[in-house]
Amino acid sequence: MAEQAEFTVTEEQRELRTALHRFCERAHDEATVRRLMASDDGFDRALWARLGGELGALSLAVPEELGGAGGTVVDQAVAAEELGAALVTGPLLGTVGLAIPALVAAPASGTRDALLADLAAGTRTGALVAGLFAPYDGATAAAVTAAGGTLSGEIGHVPDAAAADVLLVAADGPDGPVLACVEPGVPGVTVTGRGSLDPTRRIARVRLDGAAGTVLATGDDADRALQHAFRTAGALLAAEQVGIAARLLELTVGYATQRWQFGRPIGSFQAVKHRLADMLVGVEQARTAALHAAWAIVDPRLDDPDLAVAIAQATCSEVAYRAAADTVQLHGGIGFTWEHPAHLYYKRAIADAALLGSAEEYRERIAAAVLDTLPDDLAVPRVATG
Amino acid sequence: MTPPSTAAEVETAAREVVGRHDPGTVPRAELFGALYDAGLAWVHHPVGLGGLGLSRGLQTVVDGVVTDAGGDRMFAVNPIGYGMGAPTVVEYCADRELVARWLRPLATGEEIWCQLFSEPGAGSDVAGLTTSAVPDGDGWVINGQKVWTTLAHVARWGMLVARTDPDLPKHRGLTYFVIDMTQPGVEVRPLRQMTGQAEFNEVYLHDARVLDAHRLGDVGAGWRVAITTLMNERTAIGGVTGRRSSGVIGEALGLWRANPDRQTAVLRDRLARLWTRAETHRLTLVRAGRTATEGRPGPEGSVSKLVGAELNQDVYEFCMDLLGPDALLYDDYEIRPDPGSTLQQRFLRSRANTIEGGTSEVMRNILGERVLGLPGEPRSDSDRPWKEVPRG
Ligand SMILES: Cc1cc2nc3c(=O)[nH]c(=O)nc-3n(C[C@H](O)[C@H](O)[C@H](O)COP(=O)(O)OP(=O)(O)OC[C@H]3O[C@@H](n4cnc5c(N)ncnc54)[C@H](O)[C@@H]3O)c2cc1C
């Protein structure tokens, strides 16, 4: 991979995209999304297992010796874009975005290896109990306390936790950060589903009252695993946002071509056409930023991965949200109905823009990385003095 | 020695040329001539025409070697010739000797090229132009007026689109020529811009002659040829990939650093936003370069032209706000032929970015119609003879 130039697309990636596209068209169409979002778990376990087993779409960035496809985060990003475009309802963020990368980066152990294999195969699902609504910060990511082998604390917003088979917990221990796993069924664990603005991705409250957990990593190991999880989730969420924006562009272009008013297709009006042109521009910029983040995680010589993820998150959150808002607007009244899919994407877009930190928070990171450490020898442009 | 084919070999070849012709000491034309002879002026051109028949993306390798050694980018010296003239003549002139005769001095910067498309009555609607070409012996006689012609005052050659049949609908009656700008009958008058400078001109053509051998493409097929030039123009304008934080955003960073007393949280957010846009724009150009397997400019040219133009304006507006009262100082509005070098001049100049090479409105139309396939606007001019279409 490293020898390959950034942004090149392999034949395997093209095939992966096509395979997932077909799968989603057949097995995960809009009717399925609507059925699943009204179901108890919010997703279909059998379908999830097919995504993991038959399609291998959950384990692309898991090394072969750990039961994965031995690909990279770039491959996983290609999948995330397709799955995002189809609004796949399942614990993608919790399992593929966060739990799997945390385990991949954690030290080897029997528990880790077994868990990773199950999550990658799609036979179990996971969630990460951590401060997920901000960019990664080792000092604040852990919101639970670990003491004497048990975990205590409460986190109000944990995506994908309600139906998770296992909870990975970022905790603060007596000797620094701890990454532990907890079975939701053990005493002292309360997971309460909360109504979610985005019905395709559930949020739950997790309370741990002296719950027993298995420690997977401590100290620097735990910090490294969590950092890798946040980065990877950031890049994959950005890819999902690209998929959303691209699908909405396609949908709205189709509508603008078919819907006639004043004796012409509405897409022939410049007010409409120009908005769609801007959507296209947004999709292109967003796709670049998301891919760059994935590449930087795979090969940090290309860029500081955290900066690349910040660029991707700041860019893609805004692009996907703008695309969703414009889609509602350009569909007119129909775009505001429950029946039309626009609102499903709109809700996913606003939720994605908040998960893992807002565009503003990432811009703050960019400002700190770029503006606050400018080199002294930067050329100052010549300014006229009159 | 086998000709270079990989990026590494191209880099070695470029280093070798630069080593023998140090940009710091030899005249520019000598260095550029040597690069042309080595096939490094346009690596994607055929061998013998300044190229090596390689992928277009590899040109950035050469440019990087030359600029790292302190040399100019060829594009900067002869932008219209290098970016638009060369690809058009290579594609449409069958006489390879003539092409070679044009290209070497074009590449060295000894013969500047200009583009005679726009007219007082035809800007966005270039195909509506009036300038006429009438056959005469072994050539054509040209009459008309062009406008906004960048570099016409120093140009040796001009790319000219003229009407050869007013009875046909507008796109079908056009023919494309390369005209000698130094002949009698070509009168160039400087046209002053809002910056005070005069980079562009009005060009009056009174019975100016052009050889039929200097016609590109068939009689009546000029619009197709013009499209090649316009597409390349958009790629050239939108597509300069420097290093991270270089170029216009680099100027803003330098200014930010030099003015700690004027930094506020609001401006900091604005600059972080602009930096992020500049960086994704830059990376998108890198991506477009990687994915373009063949050399023909595609829609990325139009996307990056639009994005780059608006970004430039926004960055310079930021710089002016950052400068505060100092922004209001201007050294002088004396008329000059160069683009000017102060921030305030570049701020004013940036207003042209969303007009030159196709306005942003026209770019959005192109993206909407050609890339997204949206329906065109109803029009009344495409099937009528050009001479019957109202103008104003
Ligand atoms: C600095 C500079 C350098 C230039 N250099 C050259 C050169 O070297 N050679 C050359 O040939 N030309 C050159 N041009 C001309 C340039 O290509 C034209 O100015 C440009 O294409 C616009 O044409 P126009 O000025 O006639 O404006 P118009 O076409 O009259 O446009 C006026 C306004 O109407 C809008 N408009 C027009 N048509 C539409 C439409 N269909 N939909 C929506 N809005 C529309 C435009 O966007 C614009 O806002 C240069 C221009 C500038 C500013």
XYZ file of N, CA, C and O in Angstrom, chain A residues 176-332:
628
model
N -3.535 5.803 35.233
C -3.743 6.349 33.897
C -4.880 5.668 33.165
O -5.694 4.963 33.760
N -4.912 5.877 31.837
C -6.044 5.383 31.052
C -6.141 3.861 31.028
O -5.127 3.169 31.105
N -7.370 3.392 30.920
C -7.646 1.961 30.875
C -8.648 1.714 29.752
O -9.585 2.487 29.568
N -8.439 0.657 28.998
C -9.454 0.222 28.045
C -9.927 -1.151 28.520
O -9.125 -2.073 28.658
N -11.231 -1.228 28.806
C -11.766 -2.487 29.335
C -12.971 -2.893 28.522
O -13.560 -2.076 27.807
N -13.346 -4.170 28.613
C -14.600 -4.559 27.980
C -15.546 -5.117 29.030
O -15.137 -5.727 30.019
N -16.817 -4.818 28.792
C -17.852 -5.163 29.760
C -18.992 -5.820 29.000
O -19.378 -5.345 27.919
N -19.529 -6.906 29.570
C -20.720 -7.529 28.974
C -21.919 -6.743 29.490
O -22.026 -6.528 30.707
N -22.809 -6.339 28.614
C -23.930 -5.515 29.075
C -24.815 -6.219 30.091
O -25.505 -5.567 30.863
N -24.785 -7.566 30.122
C -25.679 -8.301 31.018
C -25.193 -8.405 32.458
O -25.956 -8.801 33.335
N -23.938 -8.049 32.747
C -23.427 -8.285 34.100
C -24.015 -7.274 35.089
O -24.444 -6.199 34.682
N -24.027 -7.638 36.384
C -24.588 -6.718 37.374
C -23.853 -5.376 37.374
O -22.654 -5.323 37.146
N -24.631 -4.321 37.618
C -24.027 -2.995 37.695
C -23.983 -2.271 36.351
O -23.461 -1.176 36.257
N -24.541 -2.875 35.308
C -24.569 -2.199 34.002
C -26.014 -1.858 33.646
O -26.875 -2.739 33.651
N -26.282 -0.605 33.415
C -27.611 -0.213 32.948
C -27.458 0.537 31.635
O -26.772 1.565 31.580
N -28.064 0.006 30.589
C -28.039 0.686 29.293
C -29.467 1.078 28.962
O -30.344 0.228 28.876
N -29.716 2.383 28.844
C -31.066 2.860 28.582
C -31.113 3.550 27.229
O -30.417 4.557 27.024
N -31.916 2.988 26.341
C -32.070 3.620 25.043
C -32.752 4.974 25.196
O -33.634 5.142 26.041
N -32.319 5.954 24.393
C -32.953 7.273 24.441
C -33.492 7.566 23.051
O -32.949 7.103 22.069
N -34.561 8.304 22.984
C -35.078 8.674 21.664
C -33.997 9.408 20.894
O -33.334 10.276 21.441
N -33.797 9.032 19.625
C -32.717 9.658 18.858
C -33.295 10.499 17.734
O -34.206 10.067 17.023
N -32.735 11.674 17.549
C -33.126 12.534 16.433
C -32.950 11.771 15.110
O -33.780 11.855 14.213
N -31.843 11.039 15.028
C -31.580 10.221 13.845
C -32.077 8.811 14.116
O -31.427 8.047 14.824
N -33.229 8.431 13.563
C -33.780 7.118 13.891
C -32.959 5.969 13.315
O -33.175 4.816 13.673
N -32.002 6.274 12.436
C -31.197 5.200 11.863
C -29.938 4.935 12.676
O -29.145 4.068 12.336
N -29.735 5.700 13.713
C -28.596 5.409 14.601
C -28.999 5.775 16.021
O -29.302 6.928 16.322
N -29.025 4.756 16.889
C -29.577 4.954 18.231
C -28.534 5.465 19.222
O -27.368 5.097 19.142
N -29.022 6.233 20.174
C -28.182 6.756 21.262
C -28.693 6.160 22.576
O -29.902 6.046 22.771
N -27.778 5.793 23.477
C -28.209 5.257 24.776
C -27.405 5.893 25.910
O -26.309 6.428 25.688
N -27.983 5.810 27.099
C -27.246 6.214 28.298
C -26.658 4.951 28.916
O -27.343 3.932 29.024
N -25.390 5.013 29.295
C -24.747 3.854 29.920
C -24.329 4.229 31.328
O -23.623 5.218 31.531
N -24.831 3.432 32.290
C -24.439 3.629 33.698
C -23.687 2.406 34.171
O -24.139 1.280 34.002
N -22.538 2.633 34.763
C -21.761 1.528 35.311
C -21.629 1.762 36.817
O -21.155 2.812 37.247
N -22.105 0.781 37.603
C -22.048 0.887 39.068
C -21.210 -0.251 39.603
O -21.729 -1.291 39.957
N -19.916 -0.073 39.597
C -19.039 -1.147 40.055
C -19.147 -2.389 39.198
O -19.068 -3.512 39.682
N -19.341 -2.184 37.895
C -19.470 -3.325 36.990
C -18.115 -3.979 36.749
O -17.092 -3.297 36.651
N -18.118 -5.313 36.655
C -16.869 -6.027 36.412
C -16.506 -5.941 34.936
O -17.372 -6.108 34.064
N -15.243 -5.642 34.660
C -14.804 -5.574 33.269
C -13.485 -6.291 33.095
O -12.784 -6.581 34.055
N -13.159 -6.613 31.839
C -11.865 -7.223 31.535
C -10.966 -6.146 30.958
O -11.328 -5.507 29.954
N -9.823 -5.946 31.590
C -8.916 -4.908 31.113
C -8.194 -5.397 29.853
O -7.630 -6.485 29.836
N -8.258 -4.590 28.802
C -7.593 -4.943 27.544
C -6.282 -4.193 27.350
O -5.362 -4.677 26.698
N -6.230 -2.991 27.899
C -5.010 -2.193 27.752
C -4.967 -1.163 28.865
O -6.014 -0.719 29.346
N -3.749 -0.783 29.251
C -3.601 0.269 30.257
C -2.519 1.241 29.808
O -1.739 0.939 28.905
N -2.497 2.386 30.450
C -1.441 3.381 30.210
C -1.345 3.782 28.751
O -2.358 4.002 28.079
N -0.108 3.862 28.262
C 0.114 4.292 26.877
C -0.585 3.385 25.880
O -1.052 3.839 24.837
N -0.654 2.102 26.196
C -1.330 1.154 25.297
C -2.800 1.521 25.126
O -3.340 1.497 24.023
N -3.435 1.849 26.239
C -4.859 2.216 26.196
C -5.035 3.525 25.442
O -5.937 3.675 24.601
N -4.137 4.461 25.721
C -4.225 5.759 25.047
C -4.064 5.586 23.539
O -4.822 6.159 22.742
N -3.100 4.755 23.158
C -2.839 4.545 21.732
C -4.054 3.878 21.068
O -4.466 4.265 19.978
N -4.631 2.895 21.738
C -5.783 2.193 21.169
C -6.962 3.151 20.979
O -7.622 3.154 19.935
N -7.193 3.997 22.000
C -8.315 4.935 21.900
C -8.068 5.984 20.824
O -8.963 6.334 20.054
N -6.828 6.451 20.776
C -6.519 7.457 19.763
C -6.733 6.882 18.358
O -7.309 7.542 17.489
N -6.292 5.653 18.164
C -6.474 5.019 16.857
C -7.969 4.855 16.550
O -8.411 5.063 15.413
N -8.744 4.514 17.573
C -10.181 4.343 17.363
C -10.833 5.664 16.957
O -11.603 5.727 16.002
N -10.517 6.728 17.675
C -11.125 8.027 17.350
C -10.733 8.492 15.948
O -11.561 8.987 15.193
N -9.448 8.332 15.628
C -8.981 8.741 14.295
C -9.708 7.983 13.204
O -10.195 8.552 12.239
N -9.727 6.655 13.376
C -10.334 5.819 12.347
C -11.818 6.138 12.217
O -12.337 6.297 11.111
N -12.484 6.265 13.361
C -13.904 6.607 13.309
C -14.101 7.950 12.619
O -15.032 8.126 11.823
N -13.208 8.892 12.875
C -13.311 10.217 12.234
C -13.202 10.102 10.728
O -13.981 10.706 9.976
N -12.252 9.317 10.265
C -12.070 9.165 8.820
C -13.251 8.417 8.202
O -13.732 8.769 7.123
N -13.746 7.388 8.900
C -14.846 6.599 8.335
C -16.162 7.372 8.369
O -16.976 7.289 7.444
N -16.348 8.148 9.426
C -17.559 8.962 9.482
C -17.532 10.008 8.353
O -18.546 10.273 7.704
N -16.357 10.550 8.105
C -16.225 11.512 7.000
C -16.571 10.826 5.678
O -17.269 11.399 4.837
N -16.105 9.609 5.495
C -16.413 8.876 4.260
C -17.917 8.632 4.160
O -18.519 8.742 3.089
N -18.530 8.295 5.289
C -19.986 8.116 5.300
C -20.687 9.409 4.868
O -21.652 9.393 4.090
N -20.181 10.534 5.353
C -20.773 11.830 4.993
C -20.628 12.101 3.499
O -21.528 12.664 2.871
N -19.514 11.686 2.926
C -19.333 11.833 1.477
C -20.383 11.007 0.742
O -21.008 11.468 -0.221
N -20.589 9.779 1.225
C -21.581 8.910 0.597
C -22.970 9.533 0.646
O -23.716 9.497 -0.335
N -23.279 10.120 1.783
C -24.584 10.773 1.941
C -24.721 11.923 0.947
O -25.705 12.016 0.206
N -23.719 12.790 0.911
C -23.801 13.961 0.032
C -23.877 13.536 -1.428
O -24.651 14.096 -2.217
N -23.091 12.538 -1.791
C -23.074 12.102 -3.191
C -24.425 11.511 -3.582
O -24.948 11.769 -4.666
N -25.011 10.707 -2.677
C -26.309 10.113 -2.973
C -27.390 11.187 -3.089
O -28.263 11.142 -3.966
N -27.329 12.188 -2.215
C -28.331 13.249 -2.258
C -28.200 14.071 -3.537
O -29.197 14.503 -4.115
N -26.983 14.265 -3.972
C -26.779 14.996 -5.227
C -27.444 14.240 -6.374
O -28.178 14.810 -7.183
N -27.202 12.936 -6.402
C -27.785 12.092 -7.444
C -29.319 12.165 -7.404
O -29.981 12.332 -8.427
N -29.830 12.046 -6.194
C -31.286 12.058 -6.003
C -31.890 13.381 -6.476
O -32.905 13.423 -7.175
N -31.237 14.471 -6.102
C -31.791 15.789 -6.406
C -31.613 16.138 -7.877
O -32.482 16.772 -8.478
N -30.522 15.719 -8.476
C -30.351 15.922 -9.919
C -31.472 15.184 -10.654
O -32.085 15.720 -11.584
N -31.764 13.990 -10.218
C -32.851 13.217 -10.834
C -34.174 13.958 -10.728
O -34.901 14.091 -11.712
N -34.442 14.459 -9.539
C -35.708 15.172 -9.342
C -35.764 16.448 -10.187
O -36.777 16.746 -10.820
N -34.639 17.184 -10.219
C -34.605 18.454 -10.949
C -34.767 18.243 -12.447
O -35.116 19.164 -13.185
N -34.484 17.046 -12.902
C -34.647 16.746 -14.320
C -36.087 16.354 -14.635
O -36.601 16.640 -15.713
N -36.761 15.711 -13.650
C -38.112 15.206 -13.904
C -39.223 16.173 -13.522
O -40.312 16.128 -14.077
N -38.984 16.996 -12.567
C -40.040 17.884 -12.078
C -40.127 19.132 -12.954
O -39.141 19.855 -13.111
N -41.296 19.371 -13.545
C -41.499 20.532 -14.402
C -42.315 21.586 -13.687
O -43.304 21.269 -13.030
N -41.940 22.841 -13.848
C -42.748 23.983 -13.417
C -42.518 25.095 -14.435
O -41.414 25.204 -14.986
N -43.514 25.916 -14.646
C -43.413 27.006 -15.616
C -43.010 26.501 -16.997
O -42.272 27.157 -17.734
N -43.413 25.291 -17.312
C -43.151 24.765 -18.651
C -41.736 24.284 -18.894
O -41.341 24.063 -20.035
N -40.927 24.149 -17.841
C -39.549 23.659 -18.012
C -39.180 22.772 -16.828
O -39.724 22.931 -15.746
N -38.219 21.872 -17.024
C -37.702 21.136 -15.856
C -37.052 22.147 -14.898
O -36.373 23.073 -15.358
N -37.281 21.966 -13.587
C -36.746 22.961 -12.644
C -35.217 23.029 -12.680
O -34.635 24.060 -12.366
N -34.567 21.939 -13.112
C -33.103 21.947 -13.210
C -32.579 22.885 -14.284
O -31.384 23.153 -14.342
N -33.452 23.377 -15.148
C -32.999 24.334 -16.156
C -32.990 25.759 -15.598
O -32.455 26.661 -16.230
N -33.571 25.954 -14.414
C -33.496 27.276 -13.769
C -32.152 27.401 -13.064
O -31.737 26.502 -12.325
N -31.522 28.543 -13.270
C -30.169 28.673 -12.708
C -30.142 28.647 -11.190
O -29.169 28.182 -10.599
N -31.204 29.163 -10.556
C -31.198 29.150 -9.093
C -31.085 27.721 -8.587
O -30.445 27.452 -7.577
N -31.669 26.796 -9.315
C -31.609 25.380 -8.949
C -30.287 24.768 -9.434
O -29.568 24.099 -8.692
N -29.979 25.034 -10.691
C -28.774 24.442 -11.297
C -27.515 24.831 -10.531
O -26.640 24.005 -10.273
N -27.433 26.098 -10.160
C -26.223 26.558 -9.488
C -26.085 25.951 -8.086
O -24.985 25.672 -7.625
N -27.217 25.754 -7.442
C -27.159 25.115 -6.130
C -26.660 23.680 -6.260
O -25.886 23.193 -5.435
N -27.080 23.013 -7.316
C -26.613 21.642 -7.541
C -25.140 21.623 -7.943
O -24.396 20.717 -7.550
N -24.721 22.626 -8.701
C -23.301 22.710 -9.053
C -22.474 22.872 -7.775
O -21.412 22.254 -7.622
N -22.963 23.683 -6.851
C -22.242 23.859 -5.587
C -22.230 22.565 -4.771
O -21.264 22.266 -4.076
N -23.309 21.802 -4.875
C -23.344 20.513 -4.180
C -22.265 19.601 -4.753
O -21.558 18.907 -4.015
N -22.131 19.615 -6.065
C -21.100 18.806 -6.721
C -19.708 19.222 -6.245
O -18.864 18.379 -5.917
N -19.483 20.513 -6.212
C -18.188 21.012 -5.744
C -17.942 20.520 -4.314
O -16.855 20.028 -3.980
N -18.966 20.614 -3.484
C -18.849 20.157 -2.092
C -18.490 18.685 -2.023
O -17.601 18.284 -1.273
N -19.164 17.873 -2.817
C -18.899 16.430 -2.804
C -17.438 16.158 -3.177
O -16.758 15.348 -2.532
N -16.952 16.852 -4.188
C -15.560 16.627 -4.614
C -14.566 16.994 -3.517
O -13.615 16.267 -3.239
N -14.779 18.158 -2.899
C -13.861 18.583 -1.831
C -13.948 17.615 -0.651
O -12.939 17.252 -0.049
N -15.170 17.212 -0.315
C -15.361 16.325 0.830
C -14.705 14.971 0.576
O -14.059 14.396 1.455
N -14.865 14.470 -0.645
C -14.282 13.159 -0.950
C -12.761 13.214 -0.821
O -12.129 12.306 -0.275
N -12.183 14.283 -1.305
C -10.735 14.450 -1.159
C -10.338 14.419 0.312
O -9.411 13.713 0.710
N -11.056 15.216 1.125
C -10.669 15.348 2.531
C -10.815 14.013 3.259
O -9.948 13.626 4.054
N -11.892 13.292 2.979
C -12.118 12.012 3.667
C -11.062 10.986 3.261
O -10.503 10.281 4.102
N -10.786 10.912 1.963
C -9.780 9.950 1.507
C -8.406 10.288 2.067
O -7.642 9.416 2.465
N -8.111 11.586 2.099
C -6.804 12.000 2.610
C -6.639 11.576 4.071
O -5.567 11.123 4.477
N -7.702 11.719 4.846
C -7.632 11.312 6.254
C -7.345 9.817 6.361
O -6.490 9.384 7.141
N -8.042 9.023 5.544
C -7.815 7.578 5.588
C -6.380 7.240 5.179
O -5.705 6.431 5.816
N -5.911 7.899 4.138
C -4.529 7.647 3.681
C -3.511 8.038 4.745
O -2.495 7.359 4.927
N -3.783 9.160 5.430
C -2.820 9.627 6.438
C -2.768 8.676 7.629
O -1.736 8.545 8.281
N -3.883 8.003 7.927
C -3.866 7.017 9.013
C -3.026 5.809 8.586
O -2.231 5.286 9.355
N -3.177 5.421 7.328
C -2.425 4.270 6.823
C -0.934 4.609 6.726
O -0.079 3.800 7.069
N -0.637 5.803 6.241
C 0.760 6.185 6.032
C 0.996 7.591 6.593
O 0.845 8.587 5.894
N 1.388 7.672 7.873
C 1.531 8.985 8.521
C 2.646 9.844 7.917
O 2.767 11.008 8.295
N 3.419 9.290 6.982
C 4.401 10.164 6.318
C 3.708 11.168 5.414
O 4.250 12.216 5.080
N 2.478 10.843 5.007
C 1.741 11.742 4.107
C 1.279 12.995 4.826
O 1.224 14.077 4.252
N 0.888 12.829 6.079
C 0.358 13.971 6.827
C 0.194 13.544 8.279
O 0.117 12.349 8.578
N 0.103 14.509 9.177
C -0.236 14.229 10.561
C -1.674 13.706 10.563
O -2.598 14.421 10.171
N -1.894 12.443 10.961
C -3.236 11.864 10.839
C -4.305 12.671 11.588
O -5.426 12.796 11.097
N -3.958 13.220 12.735
C -4.980 13.965 13.471
C -5.381 15.247 12.743
O -6.539 15.635 12.742
N -4.396 15.883 12.119
C -4.725 17.082 11.342
C -5.564 16.692 10.127
O -6.559 17.350 9.798
N -5.192 15.604 9.477
C -5.941 15.162 8.297
C -7.380 14.807 8.673
O -8.323 15.126 7.941
N -7.553 14.164 9.836
C -8.913 13.835 10.280
C -9.677 15.119 10.604
O -10.858 15.254 10.288
N -8.992 16.075 11.203
C -9.658 17.338 11.523
C -10.126 18.038 10.250
O -11.254 18.551 10.173
N -9.287 18.039 9.218
C -9.671 18.654 7.940
C -10.895 17.926 7.384
O -11.861 18.549 6.921
N -10.864 16.611 7.451
C -11.966 15.817 6.907
C -13.254 16.072 7.683
O -14.316 16.280 7.094
N -13.166 16.054 8.986
C -14.376 16.249 9.785
C -14.938 17.659 9.592
O -16.149 17.832 9.429
N -14.069 18.655 9.606
C -14.544 20.040 9.443
C -15.208 20.196 8.073
O -16.238 20.865 7.941
N -14.643 19.565 7.064
C -15.156 19.727 5.699
C -16.417 18.894 5.478
O -17.446 19.411 5.032
N -16.337 17.620 5.799
C -17.420 16.704 5.428
C -18.693 16.956 6.227
O -19.799 16.804 5.702
N -18.565 17.347 7.483
C -19.765 17.633 8.275
C -20.573 18.739 7.612
O -21.791 18.658 7.504
N -19.874 19.770 7.182
C -20.594 20.891 6.575
C -21.155 20.526 5.214
O -22.275 20.902 4.872
N -20.388 19.799 4.443
C -20.843 19.447 3.088
C -22.075 18.537 3.156
O -23.068 18.765 2.444
N -22.026 17.523 4.008
C -23.156 16.586 4.068
C -24.402 17.292 4.587
O -25.509 17.103 4.070
N -24.234 18.125 5.605
C -25.398 18.832 6.136
C -25.987 19.773 5.093
O -27.203 19.808 4.878
N -25.114 20.528 4.414
C -25.566 21.471 3.376
C -26.301 20.698 2.267
O -27.350 21.122 1.794
N -25.748 19.583 1.866
C -26.372 18.794 0.807
C -27.756 18.318 1.237
O -28.708 18.344 0.456
N -27.873 17.920 2.500
C -29.165 17.425 2.984
C -30.176 18.564 3.055
O -31.338 18.411 2.667
N -29.733 19.708 3.539
C -30.642 20.855 3.621
C -31.084 21.284 2.221
O -32.261 21.561 1.984
N -30.144 21.317 1.285
C -30.495 21.715 -0.082
C -31.405 20.683 -0.736
O -32.261 21.032 -1.547
N -31.218 19.437 -0.393
C -32.084 18.394 -0.951
C -33.523 18.609 -0.503
O -34.453 18.563 -1.319
N -33.721 18.868 0.776
C -35.078 19.143 1.264
C -35.647 20.338 0.501
O -36.754 20.289 -0.042
N -34.866 21.406 0.425
C -35.347 22.635 -0.222
C -35.696 22.400 -1.692
O -36.758 22.806 -2.157
N -34.824 21.751 -2.432
C -35.025 21.628 -3.874
C -36.118 20.621 -4.227
O -36.589 20.589 -5.357
N -36.530 19.818 -3.258
C -37.664 18.928 -3.499
C -38.991 19.611 -3.170
O -40.060 19.006 -3.348
N -38.926 20.838 -2.666
C -40.173 21.536 -2.360
C -40.963 20.796 -1.294
O -40.386 20.142 -0.419
